[in-house]
CSV table of C-alpha atoms in Angstrom, one decimal:
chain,number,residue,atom,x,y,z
A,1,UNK,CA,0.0,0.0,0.0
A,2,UNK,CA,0.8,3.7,-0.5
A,3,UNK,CA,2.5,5.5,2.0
A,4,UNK,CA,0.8,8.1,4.0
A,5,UNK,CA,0.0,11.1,1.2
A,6,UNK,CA,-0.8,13.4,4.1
A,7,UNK,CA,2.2,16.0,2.7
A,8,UNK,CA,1.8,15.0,-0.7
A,9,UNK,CA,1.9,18.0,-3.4
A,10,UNK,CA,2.3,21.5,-3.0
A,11,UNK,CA,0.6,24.1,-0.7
A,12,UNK,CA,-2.2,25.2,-2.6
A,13,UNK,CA,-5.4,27.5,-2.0
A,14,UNK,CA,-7.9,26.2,-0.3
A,15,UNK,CA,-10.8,26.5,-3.2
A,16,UNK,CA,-8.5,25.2,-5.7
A,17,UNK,CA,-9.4,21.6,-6.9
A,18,UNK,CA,-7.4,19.9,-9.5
A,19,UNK,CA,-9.0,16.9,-12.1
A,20,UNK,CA,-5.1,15.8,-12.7
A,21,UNK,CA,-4.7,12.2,-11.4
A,22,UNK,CA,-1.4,14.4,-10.0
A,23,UNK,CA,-1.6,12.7,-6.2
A,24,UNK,CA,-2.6,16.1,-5.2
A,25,UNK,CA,-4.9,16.4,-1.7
A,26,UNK,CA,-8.8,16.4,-2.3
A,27,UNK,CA,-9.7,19.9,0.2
A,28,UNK,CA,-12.7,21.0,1.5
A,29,UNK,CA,-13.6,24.3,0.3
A,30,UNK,CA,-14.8,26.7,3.3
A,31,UNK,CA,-17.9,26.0,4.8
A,32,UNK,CA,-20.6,29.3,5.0
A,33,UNK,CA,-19.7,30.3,8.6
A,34,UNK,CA,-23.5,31.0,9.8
A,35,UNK,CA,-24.7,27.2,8.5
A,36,UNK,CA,-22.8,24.2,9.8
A,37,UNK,CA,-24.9,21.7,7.9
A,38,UNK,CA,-22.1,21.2,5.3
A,39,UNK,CA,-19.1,21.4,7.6
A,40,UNK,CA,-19.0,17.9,8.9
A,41,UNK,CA,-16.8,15.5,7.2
A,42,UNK,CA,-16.0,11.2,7.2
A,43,UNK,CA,-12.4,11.9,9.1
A,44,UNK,CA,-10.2,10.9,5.8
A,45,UNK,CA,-8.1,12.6,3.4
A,46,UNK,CA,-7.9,11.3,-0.2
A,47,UNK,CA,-5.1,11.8,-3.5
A,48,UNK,CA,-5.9,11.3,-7.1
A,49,UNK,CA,-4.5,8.9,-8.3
A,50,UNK,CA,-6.0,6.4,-10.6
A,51,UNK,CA,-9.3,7.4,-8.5
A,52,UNK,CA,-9.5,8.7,-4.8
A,53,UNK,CA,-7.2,7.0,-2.6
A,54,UNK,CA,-7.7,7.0,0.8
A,55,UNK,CA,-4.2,9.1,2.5
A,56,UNK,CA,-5.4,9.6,5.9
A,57,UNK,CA,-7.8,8.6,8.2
A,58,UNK,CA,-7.9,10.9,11.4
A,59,UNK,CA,-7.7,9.8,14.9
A,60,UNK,CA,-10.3,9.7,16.7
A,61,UNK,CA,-13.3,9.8,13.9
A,62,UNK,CA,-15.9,7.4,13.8
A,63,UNK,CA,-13.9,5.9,10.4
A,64,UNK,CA,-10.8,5.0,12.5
A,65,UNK,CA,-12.9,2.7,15.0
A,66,UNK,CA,-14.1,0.6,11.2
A,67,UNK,CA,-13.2,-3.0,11.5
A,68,UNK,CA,-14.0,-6.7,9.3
A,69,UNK,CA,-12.4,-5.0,7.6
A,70,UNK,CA,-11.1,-1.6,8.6
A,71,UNK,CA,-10.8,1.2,6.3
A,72,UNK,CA,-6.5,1.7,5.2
A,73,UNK,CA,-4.4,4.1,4.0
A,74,UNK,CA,-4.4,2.6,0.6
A,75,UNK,CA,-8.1,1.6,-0.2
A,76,UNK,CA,-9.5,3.3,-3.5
A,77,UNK,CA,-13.2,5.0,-2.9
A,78,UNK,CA,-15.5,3.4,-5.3
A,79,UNK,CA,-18.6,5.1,-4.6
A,80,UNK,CA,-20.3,7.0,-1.9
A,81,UNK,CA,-24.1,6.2,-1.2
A,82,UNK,CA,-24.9,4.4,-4.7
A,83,UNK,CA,-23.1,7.2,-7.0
A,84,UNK,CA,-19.7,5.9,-8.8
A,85,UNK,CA,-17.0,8.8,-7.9
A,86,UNK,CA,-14.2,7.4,-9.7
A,87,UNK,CA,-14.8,9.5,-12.7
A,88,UNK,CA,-16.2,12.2,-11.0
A,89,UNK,CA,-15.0,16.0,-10.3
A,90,UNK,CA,-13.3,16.3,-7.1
A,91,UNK,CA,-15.9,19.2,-6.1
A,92,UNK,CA,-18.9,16.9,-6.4
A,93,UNK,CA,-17.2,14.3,-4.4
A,94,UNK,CA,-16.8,16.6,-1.7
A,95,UNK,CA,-20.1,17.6,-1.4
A,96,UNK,CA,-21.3,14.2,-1.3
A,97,UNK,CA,-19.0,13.5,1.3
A,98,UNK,CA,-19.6,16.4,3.7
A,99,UNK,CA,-23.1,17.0,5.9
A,100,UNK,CA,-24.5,17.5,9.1
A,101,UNK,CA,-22.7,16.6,12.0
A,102,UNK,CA,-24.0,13.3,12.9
A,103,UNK,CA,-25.3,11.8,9.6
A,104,UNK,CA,-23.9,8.9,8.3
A,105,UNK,CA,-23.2,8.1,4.5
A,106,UNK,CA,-22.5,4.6,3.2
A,107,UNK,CA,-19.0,4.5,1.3
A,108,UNK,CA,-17.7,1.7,-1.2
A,109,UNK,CA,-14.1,0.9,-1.3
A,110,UNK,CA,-12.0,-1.8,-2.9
A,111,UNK,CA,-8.8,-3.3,-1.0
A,112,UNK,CA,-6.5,-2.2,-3.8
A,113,UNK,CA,-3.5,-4.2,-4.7
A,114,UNK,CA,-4.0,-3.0,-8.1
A,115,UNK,CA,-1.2,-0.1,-7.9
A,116,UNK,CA,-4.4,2.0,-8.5
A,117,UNK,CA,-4.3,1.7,-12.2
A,118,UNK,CA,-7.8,4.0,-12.9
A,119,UNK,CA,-11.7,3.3,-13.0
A,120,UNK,CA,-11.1,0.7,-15.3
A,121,UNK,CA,-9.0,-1.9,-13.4
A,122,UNK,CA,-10.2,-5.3,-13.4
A,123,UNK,CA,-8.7,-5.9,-9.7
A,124,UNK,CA,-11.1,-2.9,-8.2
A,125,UNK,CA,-14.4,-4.2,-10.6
A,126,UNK,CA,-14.5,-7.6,-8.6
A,127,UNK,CA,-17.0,-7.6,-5.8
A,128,UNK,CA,-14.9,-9.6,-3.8
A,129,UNK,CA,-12.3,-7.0,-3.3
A,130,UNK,CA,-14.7,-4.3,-2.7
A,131,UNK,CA,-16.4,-3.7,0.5
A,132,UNK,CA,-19.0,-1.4,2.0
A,133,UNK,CA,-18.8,0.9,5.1
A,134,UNK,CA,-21.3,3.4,6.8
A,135,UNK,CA,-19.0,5.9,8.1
A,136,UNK,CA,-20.6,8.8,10.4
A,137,UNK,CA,-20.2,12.3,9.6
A,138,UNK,CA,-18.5,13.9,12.2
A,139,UNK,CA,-17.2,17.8,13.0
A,140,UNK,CA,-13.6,18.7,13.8
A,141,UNK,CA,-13.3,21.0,17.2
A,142,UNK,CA,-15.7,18.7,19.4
A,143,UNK,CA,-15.0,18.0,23.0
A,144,UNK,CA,-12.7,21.2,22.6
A,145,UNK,CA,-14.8,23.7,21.2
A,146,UNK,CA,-17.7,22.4,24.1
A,147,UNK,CA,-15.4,23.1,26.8
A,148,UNK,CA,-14.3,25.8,25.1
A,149,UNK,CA,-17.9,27.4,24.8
A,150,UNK,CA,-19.8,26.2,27.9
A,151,UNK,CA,-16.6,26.2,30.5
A,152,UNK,CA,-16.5,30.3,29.9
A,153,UNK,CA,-19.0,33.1,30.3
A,154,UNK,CA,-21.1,34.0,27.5
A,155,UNK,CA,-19.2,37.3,27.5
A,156,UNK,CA,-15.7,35.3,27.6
A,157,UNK,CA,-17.0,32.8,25.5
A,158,UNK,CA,-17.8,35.9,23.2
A,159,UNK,CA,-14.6,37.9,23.3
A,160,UNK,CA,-12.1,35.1,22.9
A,161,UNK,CA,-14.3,33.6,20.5
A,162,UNK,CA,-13.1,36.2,18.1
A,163,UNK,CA,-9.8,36.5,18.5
A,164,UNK,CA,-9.8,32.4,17.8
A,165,UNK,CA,-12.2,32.8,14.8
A,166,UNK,CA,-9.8,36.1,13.8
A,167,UNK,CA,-6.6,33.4,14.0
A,168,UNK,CA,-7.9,30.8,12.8
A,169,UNK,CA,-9.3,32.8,9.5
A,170,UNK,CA,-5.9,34.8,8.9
A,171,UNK,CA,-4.3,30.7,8.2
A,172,UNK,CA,-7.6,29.9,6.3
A,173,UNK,CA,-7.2,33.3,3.9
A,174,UNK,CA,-3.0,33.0,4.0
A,175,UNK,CA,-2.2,29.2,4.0
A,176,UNK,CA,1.0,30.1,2.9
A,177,UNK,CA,1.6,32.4,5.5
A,178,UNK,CA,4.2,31.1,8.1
A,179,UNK,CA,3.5,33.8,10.2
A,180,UNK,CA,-0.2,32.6,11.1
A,181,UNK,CA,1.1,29.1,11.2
A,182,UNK,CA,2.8,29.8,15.0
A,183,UNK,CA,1.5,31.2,17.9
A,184,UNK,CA,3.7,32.0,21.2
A,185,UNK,CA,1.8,30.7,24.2
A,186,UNK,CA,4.0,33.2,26.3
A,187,UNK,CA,3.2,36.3,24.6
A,188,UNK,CA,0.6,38.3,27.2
A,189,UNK,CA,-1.6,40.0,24.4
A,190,UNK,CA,-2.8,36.3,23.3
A,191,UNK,CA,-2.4,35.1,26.6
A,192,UNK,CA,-4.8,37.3,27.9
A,193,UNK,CA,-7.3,37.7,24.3
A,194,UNK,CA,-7.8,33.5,24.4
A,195,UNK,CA,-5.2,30.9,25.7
A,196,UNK,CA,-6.1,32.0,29.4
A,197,UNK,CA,-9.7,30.8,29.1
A,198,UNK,CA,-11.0,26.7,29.6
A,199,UNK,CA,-10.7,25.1,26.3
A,200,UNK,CA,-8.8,27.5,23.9
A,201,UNK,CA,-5.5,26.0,23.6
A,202,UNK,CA,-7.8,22.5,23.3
A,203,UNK,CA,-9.6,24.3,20.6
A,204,UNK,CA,-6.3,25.3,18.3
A,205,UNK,CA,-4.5,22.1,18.7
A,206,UNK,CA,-8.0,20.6,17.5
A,207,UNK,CA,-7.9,23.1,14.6
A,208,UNK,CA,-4.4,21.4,13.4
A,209,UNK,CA,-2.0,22.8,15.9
A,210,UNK,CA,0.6,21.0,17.9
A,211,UNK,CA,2.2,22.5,20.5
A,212,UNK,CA,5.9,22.6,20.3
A,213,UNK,CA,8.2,23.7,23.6
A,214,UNK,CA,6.0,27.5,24.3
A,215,UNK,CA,5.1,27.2,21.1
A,216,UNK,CA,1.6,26.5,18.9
A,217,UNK,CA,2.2,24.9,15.3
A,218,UNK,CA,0.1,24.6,12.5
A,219,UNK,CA,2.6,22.1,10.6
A,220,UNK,CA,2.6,22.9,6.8
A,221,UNK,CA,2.1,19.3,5.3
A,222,UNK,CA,-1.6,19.7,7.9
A,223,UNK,CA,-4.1,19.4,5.7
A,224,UNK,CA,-6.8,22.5,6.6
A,225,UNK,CA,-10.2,20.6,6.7
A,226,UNK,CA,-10.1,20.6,10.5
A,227,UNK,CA,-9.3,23.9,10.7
A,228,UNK,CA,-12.0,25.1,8.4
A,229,UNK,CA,-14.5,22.7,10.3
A,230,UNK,CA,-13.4,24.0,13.5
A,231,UNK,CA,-13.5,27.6,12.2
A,232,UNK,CA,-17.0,27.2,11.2
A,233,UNK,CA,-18.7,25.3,14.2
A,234,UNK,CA,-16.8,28.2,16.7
A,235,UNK,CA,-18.3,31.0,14.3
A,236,UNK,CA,-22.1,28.9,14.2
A,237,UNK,CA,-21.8,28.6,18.4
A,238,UNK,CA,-20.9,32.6,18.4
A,239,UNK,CA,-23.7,33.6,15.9
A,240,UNK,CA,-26.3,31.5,18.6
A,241,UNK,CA,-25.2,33.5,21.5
A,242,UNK,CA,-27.5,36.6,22.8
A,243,UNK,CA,-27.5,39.6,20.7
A,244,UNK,CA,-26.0,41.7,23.3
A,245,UNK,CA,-22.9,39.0,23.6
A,246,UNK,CA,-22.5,38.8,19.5
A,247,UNK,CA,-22.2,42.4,20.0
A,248,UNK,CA,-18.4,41.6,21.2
A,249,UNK,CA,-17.5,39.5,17.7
């Protein structure tokens, strides 16, 4: 099987999709930040290549906990809920693979040993290499964003809120940007705008970041989905708060 393609191809913008079978990431373009219905995904990464690959499968997502048989790093995606994707545009695969937290979709894959040679290979058309799984839709920021929003008052739920949504936009618009990539947990402005309050470091490392010595790191071959996700369930939790504590964002 393929090695992990987590890093694989260049940096690109975010609503950039490529039809080249060029091994490049399938992204999620951004999510409208007032409507999460479309910003839950299945917890994988895919490449072109020959079809959609799986490249990674995130810890922690309902798809990880698959078994007889598991999903791998590897497996070609077939189909997801009756349509054939292998021909199809990486946009509209997207969109058939993201939803509503919570929603499940049924995905067909094939246990490739076929060195993924396209939508006509003989190895992938057998049934009994295929295989079926209903993977759960499921949001990025979770556990982290709910501490982060009920663990605070409204009004610091509000206020820090923004300066996470502000952050965690400038890497969304800038992906190139190094500078948005790293933030200094020591430095007292954004000690005392967001790290000081339940949940917000939990929410950025859940948004991509690893934390490094005093350091927060967005690493560059992180693929953005979760922060985008993230981004857009914070900004849906602050758009539901009392007009007079939206008034802060």
């Amino acid at each position: 099987k393929p090695k992990n393609m987590a890093s694989a191809g260049p940096s690109v913008s975010l609503t950039r999709s490529s039809s080249a079978d060029s091994g490049q990431l399938v992204r999620t373009p951004s999510v409208n930040p007032s409507d999460p219905s479309r910003s839950a995904g299945v917890g994988m990464h895919f490449v072109r290549r020959g079809g959609y690959v799986v490249a990674k499968i995130f810890p922690g997502f309902p798809a990880e906990k698959l078994v007889d048989p598991p999903i791998r790093v590897g497996d070609r995606l077939l189909a997801v809920d009756g349509s054939d994707v292998e021909r199809m545009p990486s946009l509209q695969v997207r969109n058939l693979l993201r939803g509503r937290p919570g929603e499940s979709v049924t995905m067909k894959f094939c246990a490739c040993a076929c060195n993924h040679k396209g939508p006509d290979c003989a190895h992938c058309k057998d049934e009994k290499n295929q295989y079926s799984k209903v993977v759960q839709r499921e949001s990025f920021g979770g556990d982290a964003l709910e501490k982060f929003a009920t663990q605070n008052s409204e009004a610091d739920f509000a206020a820090a809120g923004k300066t996470a949504v502000t952050l965690l936009g400038n890497v969304e618009k800038n992906p190139e940007e190094a500078k948005y990539r790293k933030l200094n947990l020591t430095n007292p402005k954004l000690q005392a705008a967001l790290l000081r309050f339940n949940g917000a470091v939990e929410l950025m490392m859940a948004a991509g970041f690893v934390k490094v010595r005093e350091t927060l790191v967005l690493p560059t071959e992180t693929d953005l989905d979760g922060l985008i996700s993230t981004a857009a369930q914070l900004r849906h939790r602050l758009y539901a708060l009392p007009e007079s504590e939206r008034k802060l964002r």
